[in-house]
Structure formats: structure tokens, C-alpha cells
Coordinates of N, CA and C in Angstrom, one line a residue:
X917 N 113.6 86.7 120.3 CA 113.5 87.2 119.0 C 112.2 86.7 118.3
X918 N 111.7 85.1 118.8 CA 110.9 84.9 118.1 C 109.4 85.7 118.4
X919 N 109.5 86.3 119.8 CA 108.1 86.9 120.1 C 108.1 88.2 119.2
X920 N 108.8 88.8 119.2 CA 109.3 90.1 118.4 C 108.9 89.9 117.4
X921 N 109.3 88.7 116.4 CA 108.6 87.9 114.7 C 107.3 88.2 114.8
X922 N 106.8 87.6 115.9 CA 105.3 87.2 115.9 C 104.2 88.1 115.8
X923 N 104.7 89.2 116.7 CA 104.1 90.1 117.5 C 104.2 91.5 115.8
X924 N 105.4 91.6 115.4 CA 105.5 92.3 113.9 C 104.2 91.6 113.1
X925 N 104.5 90.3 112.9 CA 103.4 89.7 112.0 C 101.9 90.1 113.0
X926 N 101.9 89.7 113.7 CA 99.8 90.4 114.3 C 100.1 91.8 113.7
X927 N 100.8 92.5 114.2 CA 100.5 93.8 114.4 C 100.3 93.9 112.6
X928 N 101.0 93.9 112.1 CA 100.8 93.8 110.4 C 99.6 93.5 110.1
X929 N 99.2 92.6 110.5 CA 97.7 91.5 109.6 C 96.9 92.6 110.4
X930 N 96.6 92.7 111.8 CA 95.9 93.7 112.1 C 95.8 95.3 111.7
X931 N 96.8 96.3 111.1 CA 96.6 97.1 110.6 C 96.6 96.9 108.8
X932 N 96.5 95.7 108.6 CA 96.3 95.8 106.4 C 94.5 95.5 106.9
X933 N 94.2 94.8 108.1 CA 92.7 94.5 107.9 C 92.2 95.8 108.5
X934 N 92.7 96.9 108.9 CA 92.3 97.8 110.1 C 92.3 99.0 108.6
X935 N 92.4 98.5 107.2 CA 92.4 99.6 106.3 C 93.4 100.5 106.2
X936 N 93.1 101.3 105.3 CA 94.1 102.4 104.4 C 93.5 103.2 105.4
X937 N 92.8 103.7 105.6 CA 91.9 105.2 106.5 C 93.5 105.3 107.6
X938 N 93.8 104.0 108.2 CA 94.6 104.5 109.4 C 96.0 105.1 108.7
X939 N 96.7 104.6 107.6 CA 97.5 105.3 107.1 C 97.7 107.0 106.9
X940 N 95.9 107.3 106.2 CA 95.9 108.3 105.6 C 95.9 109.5 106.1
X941 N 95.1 109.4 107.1 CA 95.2 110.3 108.3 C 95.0 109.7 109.9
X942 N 95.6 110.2 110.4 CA 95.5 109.7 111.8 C 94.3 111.1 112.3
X943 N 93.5 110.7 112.9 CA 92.8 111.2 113.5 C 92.8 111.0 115.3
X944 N 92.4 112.1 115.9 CA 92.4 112.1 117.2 C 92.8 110.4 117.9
X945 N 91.0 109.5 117.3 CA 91.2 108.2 117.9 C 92.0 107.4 117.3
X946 N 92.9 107.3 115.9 CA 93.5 106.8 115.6 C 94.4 106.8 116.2
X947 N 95.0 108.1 116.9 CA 96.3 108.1 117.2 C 96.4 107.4 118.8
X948 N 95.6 107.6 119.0 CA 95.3 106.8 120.9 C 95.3 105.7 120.6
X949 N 94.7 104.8 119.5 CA 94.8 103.5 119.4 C 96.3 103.1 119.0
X950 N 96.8 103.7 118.1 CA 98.8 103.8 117.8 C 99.0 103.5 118.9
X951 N 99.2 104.7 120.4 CA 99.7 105.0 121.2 C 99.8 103.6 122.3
X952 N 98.5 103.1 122.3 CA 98.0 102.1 123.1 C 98.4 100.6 122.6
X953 N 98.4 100.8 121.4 CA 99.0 99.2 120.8 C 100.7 98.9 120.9
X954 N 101.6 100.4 120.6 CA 102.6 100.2 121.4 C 102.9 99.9 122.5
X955 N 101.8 100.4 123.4 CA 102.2 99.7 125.2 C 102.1 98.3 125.2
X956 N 100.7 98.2 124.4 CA 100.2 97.0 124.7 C 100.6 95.5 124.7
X957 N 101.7 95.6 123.4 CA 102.3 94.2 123.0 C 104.1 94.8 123.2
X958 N 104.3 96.2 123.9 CA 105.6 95.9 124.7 C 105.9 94.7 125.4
X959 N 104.9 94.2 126.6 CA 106.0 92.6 126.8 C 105.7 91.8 126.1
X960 N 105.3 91.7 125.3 CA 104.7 90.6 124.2 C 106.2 90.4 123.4
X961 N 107.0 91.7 123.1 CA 108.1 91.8 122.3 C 109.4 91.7 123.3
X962 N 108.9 91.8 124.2 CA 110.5 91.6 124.9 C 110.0 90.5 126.4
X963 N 109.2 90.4 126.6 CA 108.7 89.6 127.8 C 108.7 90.3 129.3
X964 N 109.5 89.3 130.1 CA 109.7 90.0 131.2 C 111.2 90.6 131.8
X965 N 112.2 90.6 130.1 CA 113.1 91.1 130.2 C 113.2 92.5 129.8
X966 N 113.3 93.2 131.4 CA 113.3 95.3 131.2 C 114.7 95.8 131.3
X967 N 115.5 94.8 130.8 CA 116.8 95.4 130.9 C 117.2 95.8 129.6
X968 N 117.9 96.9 129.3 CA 118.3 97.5 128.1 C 118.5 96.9 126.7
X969 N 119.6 96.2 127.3 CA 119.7 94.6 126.5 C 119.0 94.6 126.0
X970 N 117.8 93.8 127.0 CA 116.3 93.3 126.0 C 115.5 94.0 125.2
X971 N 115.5 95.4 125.6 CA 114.6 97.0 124.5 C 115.4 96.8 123.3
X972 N 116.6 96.7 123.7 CA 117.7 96.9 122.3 C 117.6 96.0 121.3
X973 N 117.5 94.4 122.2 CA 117.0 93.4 121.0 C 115.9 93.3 120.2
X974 N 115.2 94.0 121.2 CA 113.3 94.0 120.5 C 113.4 95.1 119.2
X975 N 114.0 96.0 119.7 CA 114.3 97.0 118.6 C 114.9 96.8 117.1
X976 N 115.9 96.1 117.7 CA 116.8 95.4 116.4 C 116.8 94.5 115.5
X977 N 115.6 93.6 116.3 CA 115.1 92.6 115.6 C 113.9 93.2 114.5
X978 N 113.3 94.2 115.2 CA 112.2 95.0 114.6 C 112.4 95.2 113.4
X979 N 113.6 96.9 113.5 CA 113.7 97.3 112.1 C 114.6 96.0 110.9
X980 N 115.4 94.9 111.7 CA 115.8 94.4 110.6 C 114.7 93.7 109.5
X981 N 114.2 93.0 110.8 CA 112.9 92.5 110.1 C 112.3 93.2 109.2
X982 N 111.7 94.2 109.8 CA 111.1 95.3 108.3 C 112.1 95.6 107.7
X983 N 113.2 96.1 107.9 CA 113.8 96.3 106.5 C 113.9 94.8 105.6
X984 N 114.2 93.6 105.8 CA 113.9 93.0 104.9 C 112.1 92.6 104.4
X985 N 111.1 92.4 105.3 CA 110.4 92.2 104.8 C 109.6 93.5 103.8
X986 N 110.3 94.4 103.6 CA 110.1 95.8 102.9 C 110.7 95.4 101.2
X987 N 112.1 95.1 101.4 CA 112.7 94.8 100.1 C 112.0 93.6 99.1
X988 N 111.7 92.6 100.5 CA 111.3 91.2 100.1 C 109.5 91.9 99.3
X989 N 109.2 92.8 100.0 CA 107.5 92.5 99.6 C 108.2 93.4 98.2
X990 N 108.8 94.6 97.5 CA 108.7 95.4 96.9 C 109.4 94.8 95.5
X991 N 110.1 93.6 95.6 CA 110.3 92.9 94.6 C 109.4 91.8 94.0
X992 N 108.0 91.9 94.7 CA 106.7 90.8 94.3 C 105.6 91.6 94.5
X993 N 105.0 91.9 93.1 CA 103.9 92.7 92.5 C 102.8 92.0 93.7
X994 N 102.8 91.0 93.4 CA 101.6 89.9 94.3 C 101.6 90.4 95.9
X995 N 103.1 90.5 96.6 CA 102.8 90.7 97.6 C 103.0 91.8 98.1
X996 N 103.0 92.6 97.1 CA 102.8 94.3 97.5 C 101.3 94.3 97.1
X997 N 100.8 93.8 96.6 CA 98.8 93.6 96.6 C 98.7 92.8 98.0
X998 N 99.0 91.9 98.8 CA 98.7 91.5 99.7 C 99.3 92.0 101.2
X999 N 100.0 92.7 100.8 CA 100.4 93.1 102.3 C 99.9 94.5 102.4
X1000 N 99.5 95.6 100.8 CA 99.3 96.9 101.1 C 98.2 96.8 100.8
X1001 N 97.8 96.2 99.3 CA 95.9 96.1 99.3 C 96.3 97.4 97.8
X1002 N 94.8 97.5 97.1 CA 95.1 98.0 95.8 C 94.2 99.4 96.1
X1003 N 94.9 100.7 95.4 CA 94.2 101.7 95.2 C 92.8 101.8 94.9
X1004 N 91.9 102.7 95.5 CA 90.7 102.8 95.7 C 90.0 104.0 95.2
X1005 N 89.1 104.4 94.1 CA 89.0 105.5 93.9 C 87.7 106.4 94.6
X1006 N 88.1 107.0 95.1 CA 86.7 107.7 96.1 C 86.4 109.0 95.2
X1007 N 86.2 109.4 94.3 CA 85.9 110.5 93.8 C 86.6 110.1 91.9
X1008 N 84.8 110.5 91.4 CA 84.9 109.9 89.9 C 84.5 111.2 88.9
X1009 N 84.7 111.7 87.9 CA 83.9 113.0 87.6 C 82.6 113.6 88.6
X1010 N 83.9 113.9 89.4 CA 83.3 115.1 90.3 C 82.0 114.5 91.6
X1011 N 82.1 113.6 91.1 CA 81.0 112.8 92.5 C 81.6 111.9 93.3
X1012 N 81.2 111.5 94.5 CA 81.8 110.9 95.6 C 81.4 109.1 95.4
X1013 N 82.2 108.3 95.4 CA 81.7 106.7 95.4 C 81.3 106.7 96.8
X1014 N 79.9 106.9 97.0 CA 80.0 106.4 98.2 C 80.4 105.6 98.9
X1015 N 80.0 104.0 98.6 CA 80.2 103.3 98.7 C 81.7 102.7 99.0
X1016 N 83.1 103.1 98.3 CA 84.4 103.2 98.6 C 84.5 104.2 100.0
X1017 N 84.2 105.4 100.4 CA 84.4 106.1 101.0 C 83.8 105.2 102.3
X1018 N 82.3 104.9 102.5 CA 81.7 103.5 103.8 C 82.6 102.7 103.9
X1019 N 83.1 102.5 102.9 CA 84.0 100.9 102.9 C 85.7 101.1 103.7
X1020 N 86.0 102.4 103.6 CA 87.0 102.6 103.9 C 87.3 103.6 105.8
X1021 N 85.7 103.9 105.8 CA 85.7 104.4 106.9 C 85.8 105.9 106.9
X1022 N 85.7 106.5 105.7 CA 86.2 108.1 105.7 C 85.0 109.0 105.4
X1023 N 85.2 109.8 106.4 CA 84.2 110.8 106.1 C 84.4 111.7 104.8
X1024 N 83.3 112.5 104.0 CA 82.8 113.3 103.1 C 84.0 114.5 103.6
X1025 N 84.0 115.2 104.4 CA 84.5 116.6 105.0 C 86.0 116.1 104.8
X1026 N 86.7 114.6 105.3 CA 87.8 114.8 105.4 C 88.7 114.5 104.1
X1027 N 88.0 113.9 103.0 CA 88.6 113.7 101.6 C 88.4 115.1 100.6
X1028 N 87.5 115.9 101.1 CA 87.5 117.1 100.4 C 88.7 117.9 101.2
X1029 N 88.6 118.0 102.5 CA 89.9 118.8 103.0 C 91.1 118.7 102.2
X1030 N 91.3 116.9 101.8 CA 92.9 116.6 101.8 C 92.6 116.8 99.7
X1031 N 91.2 117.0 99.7 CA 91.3 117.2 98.0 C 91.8 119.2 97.4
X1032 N 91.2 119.8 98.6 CA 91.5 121.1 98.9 C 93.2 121.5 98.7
X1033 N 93.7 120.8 99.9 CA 94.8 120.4 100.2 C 96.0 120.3 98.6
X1034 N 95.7 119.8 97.7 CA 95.8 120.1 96.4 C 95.3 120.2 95.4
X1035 N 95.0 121.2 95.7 CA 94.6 122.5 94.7 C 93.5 122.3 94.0
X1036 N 92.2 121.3 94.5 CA 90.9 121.5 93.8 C 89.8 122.4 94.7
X1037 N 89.4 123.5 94.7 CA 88.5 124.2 95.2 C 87.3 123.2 95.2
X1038 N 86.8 122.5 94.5 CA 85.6 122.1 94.8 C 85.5 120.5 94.1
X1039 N 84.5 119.1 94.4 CA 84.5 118.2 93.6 C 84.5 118.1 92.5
X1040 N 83.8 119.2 92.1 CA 83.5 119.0 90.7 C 84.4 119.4 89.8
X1041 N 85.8 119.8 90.2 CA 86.6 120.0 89.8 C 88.0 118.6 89.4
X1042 N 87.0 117.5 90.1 CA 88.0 116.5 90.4 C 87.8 115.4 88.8
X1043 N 88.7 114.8 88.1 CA 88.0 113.7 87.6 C 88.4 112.3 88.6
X1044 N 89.2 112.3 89.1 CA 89.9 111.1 89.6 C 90.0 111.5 91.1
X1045 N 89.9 111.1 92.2 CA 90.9 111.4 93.6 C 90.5 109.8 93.9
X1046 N 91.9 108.8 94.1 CA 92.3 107.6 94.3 C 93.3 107.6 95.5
X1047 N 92.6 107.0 96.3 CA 93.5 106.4 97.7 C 94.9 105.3 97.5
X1048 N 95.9 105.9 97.6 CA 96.7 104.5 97.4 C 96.8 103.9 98.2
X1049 N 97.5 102.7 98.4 CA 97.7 101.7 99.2 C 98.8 102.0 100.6
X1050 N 99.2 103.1 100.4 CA 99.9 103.6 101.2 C 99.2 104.8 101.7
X1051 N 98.8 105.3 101.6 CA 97.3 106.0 102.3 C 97.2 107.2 101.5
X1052 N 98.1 107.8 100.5 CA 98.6 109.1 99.9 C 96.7 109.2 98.7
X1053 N 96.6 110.9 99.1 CA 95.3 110.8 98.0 C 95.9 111.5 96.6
X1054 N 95.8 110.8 95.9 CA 96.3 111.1 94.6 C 95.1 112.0 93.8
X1055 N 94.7 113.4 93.7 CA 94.2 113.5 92.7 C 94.6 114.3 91.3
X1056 N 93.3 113.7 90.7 CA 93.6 114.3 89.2 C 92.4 115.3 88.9
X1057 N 92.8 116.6 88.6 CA 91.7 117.5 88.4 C 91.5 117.6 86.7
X1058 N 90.1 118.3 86.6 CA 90.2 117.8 84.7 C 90.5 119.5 84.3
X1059 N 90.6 119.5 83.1 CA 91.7 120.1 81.6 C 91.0 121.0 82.3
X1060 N 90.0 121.8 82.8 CA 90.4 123.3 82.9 C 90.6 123.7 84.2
X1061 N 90.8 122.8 85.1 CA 90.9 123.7 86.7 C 92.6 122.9 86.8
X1062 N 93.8 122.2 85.6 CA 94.9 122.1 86.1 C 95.5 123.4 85.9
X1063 N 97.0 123.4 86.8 CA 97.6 124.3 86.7 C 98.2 124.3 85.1
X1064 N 98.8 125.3 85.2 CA 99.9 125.5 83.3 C 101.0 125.0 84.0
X1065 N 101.7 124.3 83.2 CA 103.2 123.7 83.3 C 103.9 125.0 82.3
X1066 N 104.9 125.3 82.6 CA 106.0 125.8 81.8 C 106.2 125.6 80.9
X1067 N 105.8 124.7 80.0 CA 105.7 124.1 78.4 C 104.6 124.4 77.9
X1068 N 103.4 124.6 78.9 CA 102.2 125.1 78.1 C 102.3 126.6 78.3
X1069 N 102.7 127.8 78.9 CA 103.2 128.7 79.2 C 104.1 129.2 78.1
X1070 N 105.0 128.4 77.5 CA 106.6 128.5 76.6 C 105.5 128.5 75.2
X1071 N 104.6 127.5 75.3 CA 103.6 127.1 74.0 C 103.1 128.2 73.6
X1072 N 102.1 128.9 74.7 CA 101.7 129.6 74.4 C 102.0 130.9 73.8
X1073 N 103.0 131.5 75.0 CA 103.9 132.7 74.3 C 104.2 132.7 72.5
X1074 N 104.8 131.6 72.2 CA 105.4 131.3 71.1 C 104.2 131.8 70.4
X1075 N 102.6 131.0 71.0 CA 101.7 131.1 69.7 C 101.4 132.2 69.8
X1076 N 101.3 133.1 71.1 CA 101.0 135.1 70.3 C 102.4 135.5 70.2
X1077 N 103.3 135.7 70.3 CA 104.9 135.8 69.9 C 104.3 136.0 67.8
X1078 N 104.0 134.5 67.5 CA 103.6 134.4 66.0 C 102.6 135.1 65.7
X1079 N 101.1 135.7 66.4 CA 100.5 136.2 65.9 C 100.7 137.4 65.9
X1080 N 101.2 137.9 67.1 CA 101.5 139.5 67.1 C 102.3 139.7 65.8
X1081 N 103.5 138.9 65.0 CA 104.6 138.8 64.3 C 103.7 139.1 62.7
X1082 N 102.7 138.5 62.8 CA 102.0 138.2 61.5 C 101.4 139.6 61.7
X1083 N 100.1 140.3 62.5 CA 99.6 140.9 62.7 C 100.6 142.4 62.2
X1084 N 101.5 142.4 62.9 CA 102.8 143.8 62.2 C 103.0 143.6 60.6
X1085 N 103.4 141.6 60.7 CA 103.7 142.2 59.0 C 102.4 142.1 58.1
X1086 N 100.8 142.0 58.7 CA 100.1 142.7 57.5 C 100.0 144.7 58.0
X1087 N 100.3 144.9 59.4 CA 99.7 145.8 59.0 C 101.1 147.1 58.4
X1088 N 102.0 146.1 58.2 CA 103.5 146.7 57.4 C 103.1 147.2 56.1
X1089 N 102.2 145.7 55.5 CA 101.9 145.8 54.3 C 100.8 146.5 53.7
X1090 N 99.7 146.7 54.8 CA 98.5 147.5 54.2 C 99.7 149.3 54.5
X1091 N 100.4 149.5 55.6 CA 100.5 150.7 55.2 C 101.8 150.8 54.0
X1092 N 101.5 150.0 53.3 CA 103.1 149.9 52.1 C 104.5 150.0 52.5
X1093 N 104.5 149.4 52.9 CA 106.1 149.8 53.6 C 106.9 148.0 52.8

């Protein structure tokens, strides 16, 4: 059980220093490297025990462990900054921080795809797109390329609903009625 501890803790410290990029998209080589670090510290987690037993303990030790150290991190502000790391904004009124995007390993093509992806046709449409700590790209597009919500829609109606309403009763009253 204790190799199973250990082997969760590397693999942790190695993917919070290995960046948000691996969360956010897996790409081709991302995903070979996933694939390969599972094999890799399989006997690491169970040793030279290949009997079911032993998979089952490795296993079980695993998710319990994460499930508590999931609850434990999400009740401490501090160590949800230290075990996920703090949102990043790659895209500011409509221009790219370089600099965050080098830092994080992500190409230009692949933050506009996943900015595409919801509903901004172009950067300049963007005021905000922020990487969170869980790899999700949050953006915020500015006042004229959002959608209408159904309250601005209901707003509006109302406000020609009133004009059309006014518009009849002057032209009620120019024809004397």
C-alpha cells in the first residue's frame, strides 16, 4: 500500500509541474506519454505481486486515496492553489499574452480552435479567454459578439411591444378617433 502512496504522490508532483497544457488537451504526444507512465510505474504500485489480489489492492488503494485527498484538497483554498496552480489568462482584449501561452506550452492555432469551439469567430472578439486550473478555457466575449439571453430578448420585445403601442395611439389621435 505504501508503494501505491508514493507512486500517487510522484505521479501528482510530476503532472502539477508538467502544467495545465496536459489537462487541457491531450494531444497525440501527450497521450503516449499518459499511456506510457501507466505501464511504467505499474510495478512500482503493486511490485512483483501479478496476482489479482495485488491489481485489486493497487487499485483500491488508488481511488480511495484520491477520493480523500480530492475532498481534503477542496476544503483548503491554499491547497487547491497548490496542488492545481491558479488560472492563467492567455487572451486579453482581443490579443494573445504571449508570454502565458510560451509559459504554458500552447500553441496560437490550438487556443483559437478551443476559443472557436465557443462561439468566438475571431480574437478580437475575445475580452478574456482564461485557462483554469483544471485545464477548462473559460472565455468571455465582449458586449457585441455575446449571445441574447432570453431576458434580453423578453426586454426587448416589451421595449417595441411599447413603441409600436405609442406609435397607434398617436396615430389614433392625429386621425381623431
Amino acid at each position: 500500500m505504501l508503494r501505491t502512496v508514493l507512486v500517487y504522490a510522484g505521479l501528482a508532483l510530476l503532472l502539477r509541474l508538467g502544467g495545465k497544457r496536459d489537462l487541457a488537451q491531450l494531444n497525440s504526444f501527450d497521450l503516449v506519454v499518459m499511456l506510457l507512465l501507466s505501464n511504467v510505474v505499474q510495478n512500482a504500485v503493486i511490485g512483483n505481486d501479478n496476482s489479482l489480489t495485488g491489481g485489486l489492492l493497487g487499485a483500491a488503494v488508488l481511488v480511495a486515496l484520491n477520493a480523500v485527498l480530492v475532498r481534503l484538497v477542496n476544503r483548503h483554498p491554499r491547497l487547491v492553489r497548490l496542488f492545481e496552480g491558479r488560472s492563467t489568462s492567455l487572451i486579453r482584449d482581443g490579443r494573445f499574452l504571449s508570454k502565458a501561452l510560451h509559459r504554458l506550452g500552447l500553441r496560437r492555432a490550438d487556443v483559437v480552435a478551443a476559443c472557436r469551439r465557443q462561439g468566438a469567430d475571431d480574437i478580437t472578439e475575445i475580452t478574456d479567454a482564461t485557462l483554469s486550473p483544471g485545464g477548462a478555457l473559460i472565455v468571455t466575449l465582449d458586449q457585441e459578439h455575446r449571445n441574447a439571453s432570453i431576458g434580453d430578448v423578453r426586454r426587448e420585445s416589451d421595449r417595441l411591444l411599447t413603441e409600436i403601442r405609442a406609435e397607434l395611439a398617436n396615430l389614433e389621435h392625429r386621425l381623431g378617433r
